Tab-separated table of N, CA and C and ligand atoms in Angstrom:
chain	number	residue	atom	x	y	z
A	427	UNK	N	101.248	89.779	116.483
A	427	UNK	CA	100.363	90.762	115.832
A	427	UNK	C	99.166	91.067	116.724
A	428	UNK	N	98.819	92.308	116.746
A	428	UNK	CA	97.675	92.726	117.548
A	428	UNK	C	96.430	92.754	116.665
A	429	UNK	N	95.435	91.954	117.031
A	429	UNK	CA	94.240	91.861	116.182
A	429	UNK	C	93.071	92.661	116.714
A	430	UNK	N	93.357	93.601	117.583
A	430	UNK	CA	92.264	94.426	118.087
A	430	UNK	C	91.535	95.089	116.946
A	431	UNK	N	90.265	95.234	117.076
A	431	UNK	CA	89.512	95.951	116.044
A	431	UNK	C	89.890	97.425	116.077
A	432	UNK	N	89.939	98.024	114.905
A	432	UNK	CA	90.331	99.425	114.818
A	432	UNK	C	89.186	100.319	115.302
A	433	UNK	N	89.566	101.495	115.740
A	433	UNK	CA	88.574	102.454	116.223
A	433	UNK	C	87.627	102.874	115.105
A	434	UNK	N	86.389	103.169	115.452
A	434	UNK	CA	85.449	103.627	114.433
A	434	UNK	C	85.311	105.142	114.450
A	435	UNK	N	86.106	105.831	115.276
A	435	UNK	CA	85.987	107.283	115.362
A	435	UNK	C	87.251	107.950	114.860
A	436	UNK	N	87.102	109.174	114.301
A	436	UNK	CA	88.271	109.910	113.806
A	436	UNK	C	88.735	110.963	114.790
A	437	UNK	N	88.013	111.189	115.877
A	437	UNK	CA	88.366	112.257	116.812
A	437	UNK	C	89.810	112.130	117.276
A	438	UNK	N	90.599	113.209	117.172
A	438	UNK	CA	91.999	113.182	117.567
A	438	UNK	C	92.817	112.202	116.737
A	439	UNK	N	92.359	111.973	115.527
A	439	UNK	CA	92.958	110.931	114.688
A	439	UNK	C	94.368	111.298	114.263
A	440	UNK	N	95.301	110.357	114.504
A	440	UNK	CA	96.671	110.529	114.006
A	440	UNK	C	96.831	109.583	112.828
A	441	UNK	N	97.471	110.068	111.766
A	441	UNK	CA	97.619	109.220	110.586
A	441	UNK	C	98.411	107.966	110.936
A	442	UNK	N	97.972	106.825	110.409
A	442	UNK	CA	98.664	105.581	110.733
A	442	UNK	C	100.082	105.544	110.177
A	443	UNK	N	100.885	104.682	110.772
A	443	UNK	CA	102.268	104.475	110.325
A	443	UNK	C	102.259	103.511	109.134
A	444	UNK	N	103.169	103.745	108.190
A	444	UNK	CA	103.250	102.861	107.020
A	444	UNK	C	104.561	102.090	107.066
A	445	UNK	N	104.456	100.756	106.905
A	445	UNK	CA	105.641	99.893	106.895
A	445	UNK	C	105.498	98.896	105.757
A	446	UNK	N	106.593	98.298	105.303
A	446	UNK	CA	106.454	97.207	104.328
A	446	UNK	C	105.625	96.074	104.942
A	447	UNK	N	104.745	95.503	104.139
A	447	UNK	CA	103.934	94.374	104.610
A	447	UNK	C	104.821	93.133	104.704
A	448	UNK	N	104.626	92.345	105.763
A	448	UNK	CA	105.384	91.092	105.932
A	448	UNK	C	104.441	89.911	105.714
A	449	UNK	N	105.008	88.764	105.338
A	449	UNK	CA	104.143	87.590	105.124
A	449	UNK	C	103.450	87.194	106.430
A	450	UNK	N	104.059	87.528	107.571
A	450	UNK	CA	103.416	87.218	108.857
A	450	UNK	C	102.170	88.076	109.103
A	451	UNK	N	101.997	89.153	108.297
A	451	UNK	CA	100.793	89.996	108.415
A	451	UNK	C	99.597	89.386	107.683
A	452	UNK	N	99.827	88.331	106.901
A	452	UNK	CA	98.764	87.872	105.993
A	452	UNK	C	97.467	87.394	106.669
A	453	UNK	N	97.522	86.754	107.853
A	453	UNK	CA	96.238	86.385	108.473
A	453	UNK	C	95.337	87.611	108.711
A	454	UNK	N	95.935	88.699	109.204
A	454	UNK	CA	95.158	89.926	109.446
A	454	UNK	C	94.721	90.560	108.111
A	455	UNK	N	95.624	90.531	107.113
A	455	UNK	CA	95.282	91.052	105.784
A	455	UNK	C	94.073	90.292	105.230
A	456	UNK	N	94.079	88.980	105.374
A	456	UNK	CA	92.965	88.183	104.828
A	456	UNK	C	91.652	88.528	105.529
A	457	UNK	N	91.732	88.806	106.826
A	457	UNK	CA	90.536	89.195	107.576
A	457	UNK	C	89.966	90.500	106.999
A	458	UNK	N	90.837	91.481	106.743
A	458	UNK	CA	90.385	92.767	106.196
A	458	UNK	C	89.932	92.602	104.744
A	459	UNK	N	90.694	91.797	103.990
A	459	UNK	CA	90.377	91.583	102.567
A	459	UNK	C	88.954	91.020	102.409
A	460	UNK	N	88.592	90.067	103.275
A	460	UNK	CA	87.266	89.434	103.154
A	460	UNK	C	86.153	90.414	103.506
A	461	UNK	N	86.480	91.400	104.361
A	461	UNK	CA	85.467	92.405	104.709
A	461	UNK	C	85.410	93.520	103.661
A	462	UNK	N	86.489	93.648	102.865
A	462	UNK	CA	86.592	94.768	101.938
A	462	UNK	C	86.023	94.514	100.557
A	463	UNK	N	85.973	93.246	100.157
A	463	UNK	CA	85.618	92.959	98.763
A	463	UNK	C	84.565	91.853	98.665
A	464	UNK	N	83.693	91.969	97.672
A	464	UNK	CA	82.736	90.892	97.387
A	464	UNK	C	83.467	89.666	96.827
A	465	UNK	N	84.586	89.896	96.134
A	465	UNK	CA	85.373	88.799	95.559
A	465	UNK	C	86.836	88.974	96.003
A	466	UNK	N	87.126	88.598	97.264
A	466	UNK	CA	88.465	88.859	97.808
A	466	UNK	C	89.558	88.017	97.150
A	467	UNK	N	90.789	88.543	97.203
A	467	UNK	CA	91.946	87.743	96.791
A	467	UNK	C	92.104	86.576	97.769
A	468	UNK	N	92.711	85.488	97.266
A	468	UNK	CA	93.087	84.384	98.158
A	468	UNK	C	94.449	84.709	98.789
A	469	UNK	N	94.776	83.986	99.855
A	469	UNK	CA	96.090	84.187	100.480
A	469	UNK	C	97.199	83.835	99.490
A	470	UNK	N	96.953	82.835	98.612
A	470	UNK	CA	97.967	82.438	97.621
A	470	UNK	C	98.287	83.597	96.682
A	471	UNK	N	97.288	84.395	96.319
A	471	UNK	CA	97.532	85.546	95.439
A	471	UNK	C	98.437	86.553	96.154
A	472	UNK	N	98.150	86.824	97.428
A	472	UNK	CA	99.030	87.741	98.177
A	472	UNK	C	100.452	87.176	98.244
A	473	UNK	N	100.564	85.875	98.530
A	473	UNK	CA	101.911	85.267	98.667
A	473	UNK	C	102.696	85.399	97.370
A	474	UNK	N	102.002	85.302	96.244
A	474	UNK	CA	102.638	85.429	94.924
A	474	UNK	C	103.194	86.832	94.678
A	475	UNK	N	102.751	87.800	95.451
A	475	UNK	CA	103.171	89.200	95.238
A	475	UNK	C	104.470	89.547	95.970
A	476	UNK	N	104.980	88.629	96.785
A	476	UNK	CA	106.247	88.911	97.474
A	476	UNK	C	107.399	88.638	96.506
A	477	UNK	N	107.549	89.556	95.535
A	477	UNK	CA	108.569	89.431	94.489
A	477	UNK	C	109.268	90.775	94.350
A	478	UNK	N	110.420	90.751	93.665
A	478	UNK	CA	111.248	91.960	93.563
A	478	UNK	C	110.518	93.154	92.970
A	479	UNK	N	109.669	92.917	91.972
A	479	UNK	CA	109.044	94.057	91.282
A	479	UNK	C	107.690	94.444	91.901
A	480	UNK	N	107.406	93.944	93.091
A	480	UNK	CA	106.180	94.326	93.797
A	480	UNK	C	106.541	95.119	95.048
A	481	UNK	N	105.663	96.023	95.418
A	481	UNK	CA	105.785	96.711	96.699
A	481	UNK	C	104.497	96.465	97.474
A	482	UNK	N	104.655	95.964	98.701
A	482	UNK	CA	103.491	95.687	99.552
A	482	UNK	C	103.628	96.560	100.797
A	483	UNK	N	102.581	97.329	101.080
A	483	UNK	CA	102.636	98.294	102.181
A	483	UNK	C	101.533	98.002	103.191
A	484	UNK	N	101.853	98.282	104.453
A	484	UNK	CA	100.877	98.051	105.526
A	484	UNK	C	100.690	99.329	106.333
A	485	UNK	N	99.456	99.578	106.723
A	485	UNK	CA	99.109	100.706	107.599
A	485	UNK	C	98.924	100.165	109.010
A	486	UNK	N	99.642	100.741	109.945
A	486	UNK	CA	99.513	100.302	111.332
A	486	UNK	C	99.051	101.435	112.219
A	487	UNK	N	98.100	101.135	113.082
A	487	UNK	CA	97.669	102.079	114.103
A	487	UNK	C	97.864	101.385	115.441
A	488	UNK	N	98.763	101.940	116.242
A	488	UNK	CA	99.088	101.338	117.542
A	488	UNK	C	99.330	99.833	117.411
A	489	UNK	N	100.181	99.487	116.467
A	489	UNK	CA	100.577	98.094	116.221
A	489	UNK	C	99.450	97.198	115.731
A	490	UNK	N	98.339	97.788	115.337
A	490	UNK	CA	97.229	97.014	114.767
A	490	UNK	C	97.186	97.300	113.267
A	491	UNK	N	97.268	96.275	112.448
A	491	UNK	CA	97.229	96.473	110.994
A	491	UNK	C	95.808	96.863	110.583
A	492	UNK	N	95.674	98.026	109.959
A	492	UNK	CA	94.334	98.510	109.585
A	492	UNK	C	94.166	98.678	108.070
A	493	UNK	N	95.207	98.404	107.294
A	493	UNK	CA	95.065	98.532	105.846
A	493	UNK	C	96.345	98.122	105.142
A	494	UNK	N	96.258	98.018	103.831
A	494	UNK	CA	97.414	97.546	103.058
A	494	UNK	C	97.221	97.928	101.594
A	495	UNK	N	98.331	97.826	100.855
A	495	UNK	CA	98.275	98.078	99.411
A	495	UNK	C	99.317	97.203	98.724
A	496	UNK	N	99.023	96.855	97.478
A	496	UNK	CA	99.933	96.052	96.652
A	496	UNK	C	100.120	96.772	95.322
A	497	UNK	N	101.389	96.987	94.954
A	497	UNK	CA	101.734	97.689	93.710
A	497	UNK	C	102.726	96.832	92.942
A	498	UNK	N	102.506	96.688	91.635
A	498	UNK	CA	103.472	95.974	90.775
A	498	UNK	C	104.171	96.983	89.884
A	499	UNK	N	105.482	96.871	89.766
A	499	UNK	CA	106.256	97.741	88.884
A	499	UNK	C	106.558	96.993	87.583
A	500	UNK	N	106.174	97.590	86.453
A	500	UNK	CA	106.460	96.993	85.143
A	500	UNK	C	107.166	98.055	84.313
A	501	UNK	N	108.446	97.864	84.064
A	501	UNK	CA	109.305	98.842	83.397
A	501	UNK	C	109.197	100.167	84.166
A	502	UNK	N	108.530	101.199	83.597
A	502	UNK	CA	108.434	102.469	84.328
A	502	UNK	C	106.996	102.784	84.748
A	503	UNK	N	106.155	101.742	84.765
A	503	UNK	CA	104.755	101.947	85.140
A	503	UNK	C	104.433	101.161	86.413
A	504	UNK	N	103.775	101.831	87.353
A	504	UNK	CA	103.342	101.179	88.592
A	504	UNK	C	101.865	100.845	88.472
A	505	UNK	N	101.522	99.588	88.754
A	505	UNK	CA	100.123	99.141	88.661
A	505	UNK	C	99.626	98.917	90.092
A	506	UNK	N	98.669	99.739	90.503
A	506	UNK	CA	98.097	99.583	91.843
A	506	UNK	C	97.068	98.456	91.791
A	507	UNK	N	97.390	97.340	92.455
A	507	UNK	CA	96.569	96.128	92.341
A	507	UNK	C	95.576	95.983	93.481
A	508	UNK	N	95.889	96.560	94.634
A	508	UNK	CA	94.992	96.392	95.781
A	508	UNK	C	95.262	97.520	96.772
A	509	UNK	N	94.198	98.085	97.295
A	509	UNK	CA	94.292	99.115	98.340
A	509	UNK	C	93.052	98.939	99.205
A	510	UNK	N	93.252	98.658	100.483
A	510	UNK	CA	92.094	98.339	101.318
A	510	UNK	C	92.328	98.811	102.745
A	511	UNK	N	91.289	99.365	103.341
A	511	UNK	CA	91.326	99.845	104.724
A	511	UNK	C	90.227	99.110	105.501
A	512	UNK	N	90.542	98.714	106.715
A	512	UNK	CA	89.555	98.038	107.570
A	512	UNK	C	88.288	98.893	107.666
A	513	UNK	N	87.100	98.284	107.574
A	513	UNK	CA	85.861	99.079	107.605
A	513	UNK	C	85.762	100.014	108.811
A	514	UNK	N	86.305	99.611	109.960
A	514	UNK	CA	86.233	100.443	111.159
A	514	UNK	C	87.177	101.632	111.151
A	515	UNK	N	88.068	101.690	110.164
A	515	UNK	CA	89.051	102.789	110.102
A	515	UNK	C	88.865	103.668	108.873
A	516	UNK	N	87.768	103.472	108.150
A	516	UNK	CA	87.556	104.265	106.925
A	516	UNK	C	87.018	105.655	107.240
A	517	UNK	N	87.178	106.524	106.254
A	517	UNK	CA	86.613	107.863	106.358
A	517	UNK	C	87.422	108.800	107.225
A	518	UNK	N	88.644	108.397	107.600
A	518	UNK	CA	89.495	109.233	108.463
A	518	UNK	C	90.779	109.668	107.760
A	519	UNK	N	90.892	109.393	106.466
A	519	UNK	CA	92.083	109.808	105.723
A	519	UNK	C	93.148	108.740	105.574
A	520	UNK	N	92.899	107.534	106.119
A	520	UNK	CA	93.932	106.485	106.060
A	520	UNK	C	94.189	106.041	104.614
A	521	UNK	N	93.120	105.858	103.842
A	521	UNK	CA	93.274	105.417	102.452
A	521	UNK	C	94.053	106.429	101.631
A	522	UNK	N	93.720	107.715	101.803
A	522	UNK	CA	94.433	108.767	101.057
A	522	UNK	C	95.913	108.816	101.472
A	523	UNK	N	96.151	108.677	102.777
A	523	UNK	CA	97.516	108.692	103.307
A	523	UNK	C	98.349	107.577	102.654
A	524	UNK	N	97.797	106.381	102.591
A	524	UNK	CA	98.528	105.252	101.999
A	524	UNK	C	98.714	105.459	100.491
A	525	UNK	N	97.675	105.950	99.820
A	525	UNK	CA	97.776	106.181	98.370
A	525	UNK	C	98.873	107.200	98.059
A	526	UNK	N	98.876	108.314	98.790
A	526	UNK	CA	99.903	109.348	98.548
A	526	UNK	C	101.300	108.783	98.805
A	527	UNK	N	101.401	107.969	99.861
A	527	UNK	CA	102.700	107.399	100.207
A	527	UNK	C	103.196	106.476	99.093
A	528	UNK	N	102.327	105.575	98.627
A	528	UNK	CA	102.807	104.617	97.627
A	528	UNK	C	103.072	105.299	96.284
A	529	UNK	N	102.355	106.404	96.003
A	529	UNK	CA	102.660	107.176	94.793
A	529	UNK	C	104.055	107.812	94.911
A	530	UNK	N	104.361	108.343	96.095
A	530	UNK	CA	105.676	108.953	96.318
A	530	UNK	C	106.794	107.927	96.221
A	531	UNK	N	106.542	106.737	96.772
A	531	UNK	CA	107.548	105.672	96.692
A	531	UNK	C	107.765	105.244	95.243
A	532	UNK	N	106.677	105.124	94.489
A	532	UNK	CA	106.795	104.708	93.088
A	532	UNK	C	107.597	105.752	92.300
A	533	UNK	N	107.331	107.030	92.576
A	533	UNK	CA	108.082	108.105	91.908
A	533	UNK	C	109.569	107.978	92.236
A	534	UNK	N	109.860	107.782	93.527
A	534	UNK	CA	111.270	107.616	93.948
A	534	UNK	C	111.925	106.409	93.296
A	535	UNK	N	111.128	105.382	93.026
A	535	UNK	CA	111.650	104.159	92.411
A	535	UNK	C	111.734	104.276	90.887
A	536	UNK	N	111.463	105.461	90.342
A	536	UNK	CA	111.652	105.700	88.914
A	536	UNK	C	110.427	105.447	88.052
A	537	UNK	N	109.281	105.189	88.686
A	537	UNK	CA	108.053	104.985	87.898
A	537	UNK	C	107.544	106.347	87.395
A	538	UNK	N	107.033	106.385	86.175
A	538	UNK	CA	106.569	107.670	85.627
A	538	UNK	C	105.044	107.755	85.582
A	539	UNK	N	104.385	106.609	85.726
A	539	UNK	CA	102.917	106.607	85.665
A	539	UNK	C	102.387	105.535	86.606
A	540	UNK	N	101.210	105.794	87.176
A	540	UNK	CA	100.520	104.756	87.946
A	540	UNK	C	99.191	104.471	87.277
A	541	UNK	N	98.823	103.187	87.235
A	541	UNK	CA	97.593	102.747	86.578
A	541	UNK	C	96.830	101.851	87.539
A	542	UNK	N	95.512	101.881	87.445
A	542	UNK	CA	94.698	100.980	88.273
A	542	UNK	C	93.378	100.690	87.578
A	543	UNK	N	92.732	99.621	88.024
A	543	UNK	CA	91.348	99.346	87.636
A	543	UNK	C	90.477	99.489	88.881
A	544	UNK	N	89.272	100.008	88.690
A	544	UNK	CA	88.333	100.116	89.810
A	544	UNK	C	86.936	99.760	89.293
A	545	UNK	N	86.201	99.002	90.109
A	545	UNK	CA	84.833	98.629	89.715
A	545	UNK	C	84.011	99.872	89.413
A	546	UNK	N	83.198	99.763	88.386
A	546	UNK	CA	82.350	100.899	88.011
A	546	UNK	C	81.464	101.342	89.187
A	547	UNK	N	81.032	100.397	90.023
A	547	UNK	CA	80.122	100.732	91.128
A	547	UNK	C	80.857	101.229	92.373
A	548	UNK	N	82.186	101.222	92.369
A	548	UNK	CA	82.953	101.565	93.576
A	548	UNK	C	83.214	103.080	93.605
A	549	UNK	N	82.174	103.825	93.980
A	549	UNK	CA	82.270	105.289	93.886
A	549	UNK	C	83.197	105.885	94.935
A	550	UNK	N	83.284	105.265	96.138
A	550	UNK	CA	84.172	105.845	97.156
A	550	UNK	C	85.623	105.740	96.698
A	551	UNK	N	86.006	104.576	96.129
A	551	UNK	CA	87.388	104.431	95.640
A	551	UNK	C	87.628	105.373	94.456
A	552	UNK	N	86.667	105.462	93.568
A	552	UNK	CA	86.841	106.344	92.397
A	552	UNK	C	87.053	107.794	92.846
A	553	UNK	N	86.299	108.213	93.866
A	553	UNK	CA	86.466	109.591	94.360
A	553	UNK	C	87.832	109.787	94.991
A	554	UNK	N	88.276	108.772	95.728
A	554	UNK	CA	89.618	108.851	96.318
A	554	UNK	C	90.667	109.024	95.215
A	555	UNK	N	90.585	108.203	94.178
A	555	UNK	CA	91.595	108.261	93.117
A	555	UNK	C	91.510	109.584	92.344
A	556	UNK	N	90.296	110.034	92.079
A	556	UNK	CA	90.152	111.304	91.355
A	556	UNK	C	90.757	112.444	92.170
A	557	UNK	N	90.522	112.405	93.487
A	557	UNK	CA	91.042	113.494	94.332
A	557	UNK	C	92.567	113.454	94.410
A	558	UNK	N	93.154	112.281	94.092
A	558	UNK	CA	94.620	112.165	94.094
A	558	UNK	C	95.212	112.442	92.712
A	559	UNK	N	94.360	112.840	91.752
A	559	UNK	CA	94.855	113.234	90.429
A	559	UNK	C	94.667	112.212	89.336
A	560	UNK	N	94.104	111.041	89.655
A	560	UNK	CA	93.879	110.027	88.623
A	560	UNK	C	92.758	110.470	87.686
A	561	UNK	N	92.906	110.065	86.411
A	561	UNK	CA	91.862	110.330	85.416
A	561	UNK	C	91.500	109.031	84.716
A	562	UNK	N	90.216	108.917	84.373
A	562	UNK	CA	89.774	107.714	83.662
A	562	UNK	C	90.273	107.774	82.223
A	563	UNK	N	90.899	106.665	81.753
A	563	UNK	CA	91.375	106.643	80.362
A	563	UNK	C	90.636	105.600	79.533
A	564	UNK	N	89.757	104.819	80.182
A	564	UNK	CA	89.011	103.815	79.412
A	564	UNK	C	88.310	102.847	80.333
A	565	UNK	N	87.706	101.844	79.724
A	565	UNK	CA	86.967	100.814	80.482
A	565	UNK	C	87.428	99.433	80.039
A	566	UNK	N	87.363	98.480	80.939
A	566	UNK	CA	87.556	97.082	80.571
A	566	UNK	C	86.215	96.388	80.814
A	567	UNK	N	85.485	96.075	79.723
A	567	UNK	CA	84.148	95.479	79.880
A	567	UNK	C	84.213	94.107	80.571
A	568	UNK	N	83.343	93.896	81.551
A	568	UNK	CA	83.233	92.602	82.219
A	568	UNK	C	84.498	92.162	82.938
A	569	UNK	N	85.304	93.100	83.373
A	569	UNK	CA	86.617	92.785	83.977
A	569	UNK	C	86.469	92.063	85.314
A	570	UNK	N	85.434	92.427	86.087
A	570	UNK	CA	85.288	91.871	87.440
A	570	UNK	C	84.125	90.886	87.506
A	571	UNK	N	84.272	89.813	88.321
A	571	UNK	CA	83.090	88.992	88.619
A	571	UNK	C	82.130	89.803	89.478
A	572	UNK	N	80.851	89.542	89.336
A	572	UNK	CA	79.835	90.256	90.137
A	572	UNK	C	78.759	89.257	90.525
A	573	UNK	N	77.924	89.642	91.483
A	573	UNK	CA	76.891	88.735	91.985
A	573	UNK	C	75.995	88.263	90.844
A	574	UNK	N	75.709	89.165	89.893
A	574	UNK	CA	74.795	88.803	88.814
A	574	UNK	C	75.493	88.797	87.449
A	575	UNK	N	76.718	88.323	87.410
A	575	UNK	CA	77.427	88.241	86.128
A	575	UNK	C	78.796	88.889	86.211
A	576	UNK	N	79.023	89.914	85.361
A	576	UNK	CA	80.319	90.598	85.338
A	576	UNK	C	80.089	92.097	85.474
A	577	UNK	N	81.147	92.800	85.866
A	577	UNK	CA	81.052	94.259	86.012
A	577	UNK	C	82.251	94.909	85.322
A	578	UNK	N	82.034	96.047	84.696
A	578	UNK	CA	83.117	96.763	84.007
A	578	UNK	C	84.083	97.384	85.013
A	579	UNK	N	85.324	97.542	84.562
A	579	UNK	CA	86.324	98.298	85.323
A	579	UNK	C	86.557	99.637	84.639
A	580	UNK	N	86.704	100.690	85.454
A	580	UNK	CA	87.261	101.937	84.942
A	580	UNK	C	88.778	101.779	85.028
A	581	UNK	N	89.484	102.192	83.984
A	581	UNK	CA	90.944	102.214	84.027
A	581	UNK	C	91.347	103.660	84.272
A	582	UNK	N	92.137	103.870	85.327
A	582	UNK	CA	92.523	105.234	85.701
A	582	UNK	C	94.049	105.326	85.774
A	583	UNK	N	94.579	106.479	85.374
A	583	UNK	CA	96.031	106.682	85.457
A	583	UNK	C	96.341	108.063	86.028
A	584	UNK	N	97.551	108.171	86.546
A	584	UNK	CA	98.072	109.471	86.973
A	584	UNK	C	99.562	109.511	86.599
A	585	UNK	N	100.012	110.666	86.172
A	585	UNK	CA	101.439	110.840	85.899
A	585	UNK	C	102.168	111.041	87.225
A	586	UNK	N	103.303	110.377	87.376
A	586	UNK	CA	104.117	110.551	88.586
A	586	UNK	C	105.304	111.455	88.291
A	587	UNK	N	105.339	111.950	87.065
A	587	UNK	CA	106.498	112.655	86.529
A	587	UNK	C	106.446	114.134	86.879
A	588	UNK	N	106.175	114.460	88.160
A	588	UNK	CA	106.044	115.888	88.519
A	588	UNK	C	106.936	116.196	89.696
B	1165	COA	C1	88.472	102.947	99.049
B	1165	COA	C2	89.032	102.947	100.480
B	1165	COA	C3	90.465	102.383	100.445
B	1165	COA	C4	89.063	104.382	101.009
B	1165	COA	O1	89.711	104.372	102.271
B	1165	COA	P1	89.369	105.469	103.399
B	1165	COA	O2	90.420	105.382	104.430
B	1165	COA	O3	87.972	105.344	103.836
B	1165	COA	O4	89.501	106.815	102.539
B	1165	COA	P2	89.801	108.286	103.101
B	1165	COA	O5	89.184	108.469	104.440
B	1165	COA	O6	91.268	108.535	102.975
B	1165	COA	O7	88.999	109.189	102.055
B	1165	COA	C5	89.653	109.784	100.967
B	1165	COA	C6	88.633	110.182	99.926
B	1165	COA	O8	88.018	109.034	99.372
B	1165	COA	C7	86.649	109.339	99.055
B	1165	COA	N1	85.782	108.506	99.889
B	1165	COA	C8	86.177	107.646	100.873
B	1165	COA	N2	85.091	107.030	101.407
B	1165	COA	C9	84.009	107.522	100.750
B	1165	COA	C10	82.613	107.262	100.818
B	1165	COA	N3	82.095	106.377	101.688
B	1165	COA	N4	81.798	107.914	99.958
B	1165	COA	C11	82.284	108.786	99.066
B	1165	COA	N5	83.610	109.092	98.949
B	1165	COA	C12	84.447	108.457	99.784
B	1165	COA	C13	86.461	110.809	99.339
B	1165	COA	O9	86.828	111.522	98.174
B	1165	COA	C14	87.494	111.033	100.430
B	1165	COA	O10	87.899	112.367	100.539
B	1165	COA	P3	87.108	113.393	101.505
B	1165	COA	O11	87.077	112.730	102.858
B	1165	COA	O12	87.963	114.613	101.460
B	1165	COA	O13	85.758	113.531	100.908
B	1165	COA	C15	88.130	102.097	101.438
B	1165	COA	O14	86.797	102.516	101.294
B	1165	COA	C16	88.210	100.594	101.214
B	1165	COA	O15	89.095	99.929	101.736
B	1165	COA	N6	87.244	100.054	100.430
B	1165	COA	C17	87.190	98.598	100.194
B	1165	COA	C18	88.307	98.148	99.280
B	1165	COA	C19	88.280	98.921	97.964
B	1165	COA	O16	87.239	99.102	97.342
B	1165	COA	N7	89.503	99.314	97.513
B	1165	COA	C20	89.679	99.997	96.252
B	1165	COA	C21	89.859	98.982	95.175
B	1165	COA	S1	90.108	99.749	93.582
C-alpha cells in the first residue's frame, strides 16, 4: 500500500478510482478515520463490517487510498454507516463521486432507499447529502458522543427507486 499523503490541490483533478475495500487497507483507513472524526470507529468495528450484507468501498488516487465508505443492506434499505475522505483530498468532488457510486451500486443490488445519520454540527456532510437528494426525516436526540456530552443526529433518506 502506498501511504503517500494525498494532494491538497484540485488543479487538473481526475476523479479517484473506486474499488472494494480490502482488510489489508485497514491501517490506512484507520489513519484517515482518526483524522476525520472526533470519535473514530475502532479497527474492530471495521473488521466486523466484512460481511455478506455490507459493502465497503475505497477511493484510490494513484494507488494511494484517499477515502472509503461502509454501507449495510437490510432487506431493501441501504444504511450508509461511514463516508470519509482524507483531509488533504477534500473539496475536489471525491466525496460526491463515492456517494453517487455507492448509491448506484445499492440501486443495482435492489435497495429502494438509503438512510443515514449525520451529526447536527456536520454542515459540510449535510450539504453533500442534500445536494445528492437526501432529505431530513427526523432527529435522534443525543445519538452521538460529543466533547461536552451528546449531540443529536439528523436522519436523512433518499429514494433509490428512480
Ligand atoms: C463530508 C466529506 C466526506 C465530504 O467530502 P469531500 O470530498 O470534501 O466532498 P466534495 O468535494 O465531493 O463536496 C461535495 C459537496 O459537499 C459539500 N461540502 C463539502 N465540503 C464542504 C465544506 N467544507 N463546507 C461546506 N460544504 C461542503 C458541498 O455541498 C459540496 O458541493 P460543492 O463543492 O458543489 O459546493 C468530507 O468532508 C469528510 O470526509 N469529512 C469527515 C468525515 C465525515 O464527516 N463524514 C460524514 C459522516 S456522516
